[in-house]
CSV table of C-alpha atoms in Angstrom, one decimal:
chain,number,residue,atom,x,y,z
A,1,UNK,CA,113.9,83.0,95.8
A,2,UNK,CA,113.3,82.0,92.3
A,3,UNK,CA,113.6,78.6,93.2
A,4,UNK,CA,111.6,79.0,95.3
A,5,UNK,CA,109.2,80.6,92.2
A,6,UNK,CA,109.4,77.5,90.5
A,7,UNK,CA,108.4,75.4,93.5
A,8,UNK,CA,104.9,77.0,93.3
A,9,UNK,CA,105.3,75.5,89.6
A,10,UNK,CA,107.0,71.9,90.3
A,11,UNK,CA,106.6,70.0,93.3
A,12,UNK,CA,110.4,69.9,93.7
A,13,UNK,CA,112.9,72.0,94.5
A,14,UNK,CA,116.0,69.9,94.5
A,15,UNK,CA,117.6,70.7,91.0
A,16,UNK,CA,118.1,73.7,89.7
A,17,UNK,CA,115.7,73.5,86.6
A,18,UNK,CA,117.2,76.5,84.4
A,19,UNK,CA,120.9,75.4,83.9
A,20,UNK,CA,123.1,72.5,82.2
A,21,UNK,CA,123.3,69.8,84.9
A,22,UNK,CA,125.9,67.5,85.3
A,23,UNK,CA,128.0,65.3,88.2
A,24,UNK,CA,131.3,67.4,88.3
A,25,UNK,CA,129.1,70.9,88.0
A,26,UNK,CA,130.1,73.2,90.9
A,27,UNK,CA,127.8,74.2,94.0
A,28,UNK,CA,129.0,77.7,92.8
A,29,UNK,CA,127.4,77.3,89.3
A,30,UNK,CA,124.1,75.6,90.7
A,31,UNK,CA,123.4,77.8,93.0
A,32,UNK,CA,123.7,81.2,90.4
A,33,UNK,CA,127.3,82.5,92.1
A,34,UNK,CA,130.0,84.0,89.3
A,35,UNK,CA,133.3,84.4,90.2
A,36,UNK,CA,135.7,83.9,92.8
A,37,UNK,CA,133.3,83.0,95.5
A,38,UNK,CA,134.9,82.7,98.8
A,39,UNK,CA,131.7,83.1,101.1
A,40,UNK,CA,128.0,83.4,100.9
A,41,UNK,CA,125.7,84.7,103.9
A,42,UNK,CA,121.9,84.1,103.3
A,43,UNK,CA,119.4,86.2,105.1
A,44,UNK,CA,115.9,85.7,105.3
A,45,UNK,CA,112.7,86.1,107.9
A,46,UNK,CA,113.1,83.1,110.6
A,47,UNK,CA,116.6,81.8,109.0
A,48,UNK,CA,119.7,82.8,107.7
A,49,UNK,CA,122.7,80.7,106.3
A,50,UNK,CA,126.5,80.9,105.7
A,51,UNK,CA,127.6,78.8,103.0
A,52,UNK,CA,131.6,78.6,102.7
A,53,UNK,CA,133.0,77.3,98.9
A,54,UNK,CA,136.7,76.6,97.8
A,55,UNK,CA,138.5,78.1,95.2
A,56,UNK,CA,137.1,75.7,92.4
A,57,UNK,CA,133.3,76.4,93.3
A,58,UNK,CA,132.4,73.2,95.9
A,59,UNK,CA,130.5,74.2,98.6
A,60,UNK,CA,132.5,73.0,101.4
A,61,UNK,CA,130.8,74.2,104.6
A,62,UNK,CA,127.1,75.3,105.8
A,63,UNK,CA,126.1,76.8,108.6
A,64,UNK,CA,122.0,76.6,108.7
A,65,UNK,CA,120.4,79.0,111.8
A,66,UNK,CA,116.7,78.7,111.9
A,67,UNK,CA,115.4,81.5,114.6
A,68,UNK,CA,112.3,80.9,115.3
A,69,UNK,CA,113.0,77.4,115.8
A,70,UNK,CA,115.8,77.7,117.7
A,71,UNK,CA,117.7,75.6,116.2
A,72,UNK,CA,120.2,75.1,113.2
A,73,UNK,CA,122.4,72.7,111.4
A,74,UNK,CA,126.0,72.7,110.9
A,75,UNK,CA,127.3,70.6,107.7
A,76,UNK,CA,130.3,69.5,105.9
A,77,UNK,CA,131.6,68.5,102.3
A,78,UNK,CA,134.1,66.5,101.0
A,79,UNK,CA,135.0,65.7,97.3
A,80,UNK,CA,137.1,63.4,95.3
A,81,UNK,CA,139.6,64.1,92.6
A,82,UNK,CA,137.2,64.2,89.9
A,83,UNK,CA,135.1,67.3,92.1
A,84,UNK,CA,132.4,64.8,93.0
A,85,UNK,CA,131.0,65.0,96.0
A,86,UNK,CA,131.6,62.2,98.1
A,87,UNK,CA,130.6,62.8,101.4
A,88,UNK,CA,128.4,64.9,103.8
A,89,UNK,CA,127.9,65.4,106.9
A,90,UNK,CA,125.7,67.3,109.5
A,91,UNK,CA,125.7,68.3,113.1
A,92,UNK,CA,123.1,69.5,115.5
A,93,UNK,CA,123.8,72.7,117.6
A,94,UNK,CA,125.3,70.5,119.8
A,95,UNK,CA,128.0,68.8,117.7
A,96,UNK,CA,126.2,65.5,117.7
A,97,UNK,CA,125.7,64.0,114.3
A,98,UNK,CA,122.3,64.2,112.9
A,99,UNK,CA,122.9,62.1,109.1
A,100,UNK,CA,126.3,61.3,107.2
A,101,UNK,CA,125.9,60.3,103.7
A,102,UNK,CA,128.0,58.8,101.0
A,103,UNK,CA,128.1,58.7,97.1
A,104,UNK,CA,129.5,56.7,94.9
A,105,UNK,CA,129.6,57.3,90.8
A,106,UNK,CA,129.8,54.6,88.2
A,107,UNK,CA,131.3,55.7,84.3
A,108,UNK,CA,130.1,54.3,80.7
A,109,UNK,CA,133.3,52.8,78.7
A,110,UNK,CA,133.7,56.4,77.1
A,111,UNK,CA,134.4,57.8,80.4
A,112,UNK,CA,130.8,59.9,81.0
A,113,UNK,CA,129.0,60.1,84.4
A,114,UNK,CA,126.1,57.6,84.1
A,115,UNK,CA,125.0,57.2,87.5
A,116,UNK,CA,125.7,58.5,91.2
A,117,UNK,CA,123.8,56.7,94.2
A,118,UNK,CA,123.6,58.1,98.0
A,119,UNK,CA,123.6,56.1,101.0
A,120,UNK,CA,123.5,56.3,104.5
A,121,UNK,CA,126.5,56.4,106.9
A,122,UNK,CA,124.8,52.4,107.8
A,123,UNK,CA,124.2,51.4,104.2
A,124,UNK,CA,120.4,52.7,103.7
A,125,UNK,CA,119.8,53.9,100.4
A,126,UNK,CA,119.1,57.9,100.2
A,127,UNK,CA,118.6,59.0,96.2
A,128,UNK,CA,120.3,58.0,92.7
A,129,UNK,CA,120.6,59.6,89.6
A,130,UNK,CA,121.0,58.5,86.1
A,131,UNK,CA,122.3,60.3,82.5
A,132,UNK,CA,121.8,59.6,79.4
A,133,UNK,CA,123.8,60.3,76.5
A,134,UNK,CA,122.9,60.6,72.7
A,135,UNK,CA,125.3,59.4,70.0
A,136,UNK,CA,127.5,62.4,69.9
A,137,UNK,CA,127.7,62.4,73.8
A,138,UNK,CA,125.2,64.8,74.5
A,139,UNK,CA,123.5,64.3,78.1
A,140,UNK,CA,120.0,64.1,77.2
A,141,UNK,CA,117.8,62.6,80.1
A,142,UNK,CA,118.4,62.4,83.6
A,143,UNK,CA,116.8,60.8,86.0
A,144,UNK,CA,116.9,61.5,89.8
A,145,UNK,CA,115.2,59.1,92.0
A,146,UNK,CA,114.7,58.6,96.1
A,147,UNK,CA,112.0,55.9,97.8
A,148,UNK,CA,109.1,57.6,97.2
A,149,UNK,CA,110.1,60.4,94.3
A,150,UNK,CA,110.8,60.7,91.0
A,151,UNK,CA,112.6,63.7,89.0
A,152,UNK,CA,113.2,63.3,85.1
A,153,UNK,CA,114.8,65.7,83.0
A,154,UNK,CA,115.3,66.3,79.1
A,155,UNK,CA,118.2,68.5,77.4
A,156,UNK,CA,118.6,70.0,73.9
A,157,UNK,CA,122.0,69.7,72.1
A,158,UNK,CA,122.8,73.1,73.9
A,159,UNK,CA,122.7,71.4,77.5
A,160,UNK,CA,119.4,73.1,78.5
A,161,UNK,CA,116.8,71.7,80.4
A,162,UNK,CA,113.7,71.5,78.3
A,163,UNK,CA,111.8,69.5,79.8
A,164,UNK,CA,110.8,68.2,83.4
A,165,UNK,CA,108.4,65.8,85.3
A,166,UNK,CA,108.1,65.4,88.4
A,167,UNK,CA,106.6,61.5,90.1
A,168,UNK,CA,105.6,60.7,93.4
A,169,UNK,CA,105.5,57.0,94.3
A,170,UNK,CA,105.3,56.1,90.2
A,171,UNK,CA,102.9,58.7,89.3
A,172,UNK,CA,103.0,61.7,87.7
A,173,UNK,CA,102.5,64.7,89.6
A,174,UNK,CA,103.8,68.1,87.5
A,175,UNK,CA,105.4,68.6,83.8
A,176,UNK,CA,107.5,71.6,83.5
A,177,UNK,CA,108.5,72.9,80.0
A,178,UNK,CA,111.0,75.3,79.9
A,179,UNK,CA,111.8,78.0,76.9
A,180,UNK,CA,115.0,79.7,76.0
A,181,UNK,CA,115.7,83.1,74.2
A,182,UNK,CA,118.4,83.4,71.3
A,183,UNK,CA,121.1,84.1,73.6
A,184,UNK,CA,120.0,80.8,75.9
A,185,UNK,CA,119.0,82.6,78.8
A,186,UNK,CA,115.6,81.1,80.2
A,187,UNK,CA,113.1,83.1,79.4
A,188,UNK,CA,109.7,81.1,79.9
A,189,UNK,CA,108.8,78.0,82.6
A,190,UNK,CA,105.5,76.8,82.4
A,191,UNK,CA,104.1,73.4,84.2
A,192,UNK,CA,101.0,71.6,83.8
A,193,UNK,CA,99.3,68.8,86.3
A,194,UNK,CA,98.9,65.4,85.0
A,195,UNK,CA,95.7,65.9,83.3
A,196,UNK,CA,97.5,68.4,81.0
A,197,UNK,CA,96.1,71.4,82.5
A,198,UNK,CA,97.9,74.4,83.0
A,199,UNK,CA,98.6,75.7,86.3
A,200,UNK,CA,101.3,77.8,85.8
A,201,UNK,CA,103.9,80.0,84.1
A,202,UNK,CA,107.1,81.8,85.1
A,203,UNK,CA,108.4,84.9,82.9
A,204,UNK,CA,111.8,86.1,82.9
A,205,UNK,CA,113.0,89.4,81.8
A,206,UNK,CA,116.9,90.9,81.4
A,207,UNK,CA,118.6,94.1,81.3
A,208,UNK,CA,120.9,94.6,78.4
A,209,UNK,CA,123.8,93.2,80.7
A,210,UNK,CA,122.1,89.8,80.6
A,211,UNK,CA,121.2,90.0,84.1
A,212,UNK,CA,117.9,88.3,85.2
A,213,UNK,CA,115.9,91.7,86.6
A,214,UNK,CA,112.4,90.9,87.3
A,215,UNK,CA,110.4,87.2,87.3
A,216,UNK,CA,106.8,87.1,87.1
A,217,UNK,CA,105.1,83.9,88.5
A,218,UNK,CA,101.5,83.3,87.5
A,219,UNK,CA,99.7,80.6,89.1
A,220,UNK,CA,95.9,79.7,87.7
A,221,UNK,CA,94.6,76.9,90.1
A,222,UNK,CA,91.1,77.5,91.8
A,223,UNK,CA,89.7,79.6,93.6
A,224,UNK,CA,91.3,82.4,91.9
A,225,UNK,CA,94.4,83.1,90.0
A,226,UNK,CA,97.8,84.7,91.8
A,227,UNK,CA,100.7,86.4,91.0
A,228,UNK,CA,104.1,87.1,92.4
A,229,UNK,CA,106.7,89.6,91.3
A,230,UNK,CA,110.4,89.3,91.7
A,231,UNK,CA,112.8,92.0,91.3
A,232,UNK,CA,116.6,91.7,91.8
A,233,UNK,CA,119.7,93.9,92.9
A,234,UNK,CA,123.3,92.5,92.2
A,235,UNK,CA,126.9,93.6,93.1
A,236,UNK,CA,130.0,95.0,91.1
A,237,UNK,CA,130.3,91.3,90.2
A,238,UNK,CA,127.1,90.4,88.6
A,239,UNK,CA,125.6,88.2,91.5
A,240,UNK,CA,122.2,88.8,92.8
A,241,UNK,CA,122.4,90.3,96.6
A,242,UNK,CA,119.2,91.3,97.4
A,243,UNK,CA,116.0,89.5,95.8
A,244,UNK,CA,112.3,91.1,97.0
A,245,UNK,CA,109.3,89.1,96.1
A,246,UNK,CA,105.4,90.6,96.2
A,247,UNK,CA,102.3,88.9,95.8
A,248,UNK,CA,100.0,90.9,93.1
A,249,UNK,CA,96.7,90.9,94.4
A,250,UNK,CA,93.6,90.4,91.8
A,251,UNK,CA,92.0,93.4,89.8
A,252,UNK,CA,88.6,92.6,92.5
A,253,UNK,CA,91.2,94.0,95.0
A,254,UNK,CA,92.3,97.8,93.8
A,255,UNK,CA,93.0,99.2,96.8
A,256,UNK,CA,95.6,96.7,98.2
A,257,UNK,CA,97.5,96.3,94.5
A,258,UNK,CA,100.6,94.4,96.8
A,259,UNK,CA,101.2,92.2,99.8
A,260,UNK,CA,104.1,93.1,102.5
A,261,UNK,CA,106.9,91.8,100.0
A,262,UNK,CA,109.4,89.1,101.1
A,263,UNK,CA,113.0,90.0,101.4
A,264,UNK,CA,116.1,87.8,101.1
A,265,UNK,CA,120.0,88.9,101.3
A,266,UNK,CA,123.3,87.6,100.2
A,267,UNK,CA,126.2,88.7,101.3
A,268,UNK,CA,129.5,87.6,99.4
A,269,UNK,CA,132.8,87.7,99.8
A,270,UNK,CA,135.9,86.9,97.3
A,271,UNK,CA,138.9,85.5,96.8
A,272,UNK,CA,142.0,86.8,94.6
A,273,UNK,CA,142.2,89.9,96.3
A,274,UNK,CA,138.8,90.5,95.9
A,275,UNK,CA,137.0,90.2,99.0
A,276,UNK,CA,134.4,92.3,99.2
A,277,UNK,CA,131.1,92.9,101.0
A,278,UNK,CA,127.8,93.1,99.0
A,279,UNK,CA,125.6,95.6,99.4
A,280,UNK,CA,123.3,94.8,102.6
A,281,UNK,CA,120.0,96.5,103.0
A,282,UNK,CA,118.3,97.1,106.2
């Protein structure tokens, strides 16, 4: 959900735009999962997804069932040595192939990811991204790129995203700066359009655990402002099972202070002996 918080912010969703990035990062780590994560099962209204990972964090296997649509995905990862991922690919209901992709890496002299690009099972390019290092090594920019988008990123010495922009078709679209408390946990997102103006803000707050308990998205474009509230449950574990999102509705409306709120539910399962079921709520 709280990517999907951001999306209201940044056009894109397709990075996670809160945590060090890099080519050998885990699905696990990406997608906000600590531990020994054997299985994650996703529910929301009109979908729900099972996504299977391997003892070192890849996301190996995702099963994708939209319900109202009738219809659903089945896909598969493989990685090299290095845990890059090399290739995936997805199936229809039916078992017929819908896409397979491919990705190749290339290295600078000092060993560093520089640049991964994504093809087609018949050669058709799909994305590419790009790093840039500073003197010491630090990544400082990346740059993700498909035919028609653009995604660029800036780091501090920490590894934090600071700073993004979003393009479409070599213009700019969204910036998106993002703030940091003491103990580097983001604590602020705020994007602007590309006149400058801003048009929104994300707030984060913490329990003394360190775990992200409530996100407050504000959006100010016309005809009148809006506001979302996230809270979060999490398991024995730390992970986040149950997220619940309501829109605030504006001081003209007293009497209705919330919409119905929107629900979603992770169920997770462990390895090392530690399988165990999340909390699930009806």
């Amino acid at each position: 959900m709280f990517l999907r918080l951001v999306s209201v912010l940044l056009v894109t969703v397709s990075v996670n735009p809160w945590d060090t990035v890099g080519f050998t990062e885990t699905t696990r780590v990406r997608n906000e999962l600590i531990g020994p994560v054997r299985s994650v099962t996703i529910k929301k209204q009109g979908y729900s997804t099972v996504e299977t990972y391997d003892r070192a964090g890849h996301l190996i296997e995702a099963v994708l069932d939209l319900t109202h649509a009738n219809t659903g995905t089945h896909s598969f990862f493989q990685y090299n040595q290095d845990g890059h991922l090399q290739e995936e690919v997805a199936f229809d209901q039916r078992g017929r192939i819908i896409y397979r992709k491919h990705v190749i890496y290339a290295r600078d002299p000092e060993g560093r990811d520089t640049a991964s690009v994504t093809a087609s099972d018949d050669g058709h390019f799909q994305s590419a991204e790009f790093s840039l290092y500073d003197q010491r090594g630090h990544l400082w920019e990346q740059l993700s790129v498909s035919s028609t988008t653009g995604y660029k990123s800036l780091f501090d010495i920490q590894g934090h995203r600071i700073y993004s922009a979003y393009y479409r078709r070599g213009e700019l679209l969204n910036e998106l700066k993002h703030r940091y408390d003491v103990l580097g946990r983001l604590q602020e997102l705020v994007s602007y359009d590309a006149k400058g103006t801003l048009i929104g803000r994300v707030l984060n707050d913490y329990d003394e655990a360190g775990k992200r308990i409530r996100s407050t998205t504000h959006t100010f474009a016309l005809p009148q402002p809006r506001t979302w509230i996230t809270t979060y449950e999490y398991d024995s574990l730390g992970n986040w099972i149950k997220e619940e999102t309501t829109e605030q509705s504006s001081s003209s409306q007293p009497a209705k202070a919330f919409t119905i709120p929107i629900i979603e539910e992770r169920t997770i399962q462990y390895y090392d002996g530690t399988d165990r079921d999340a909390i699930t709520h009806p």
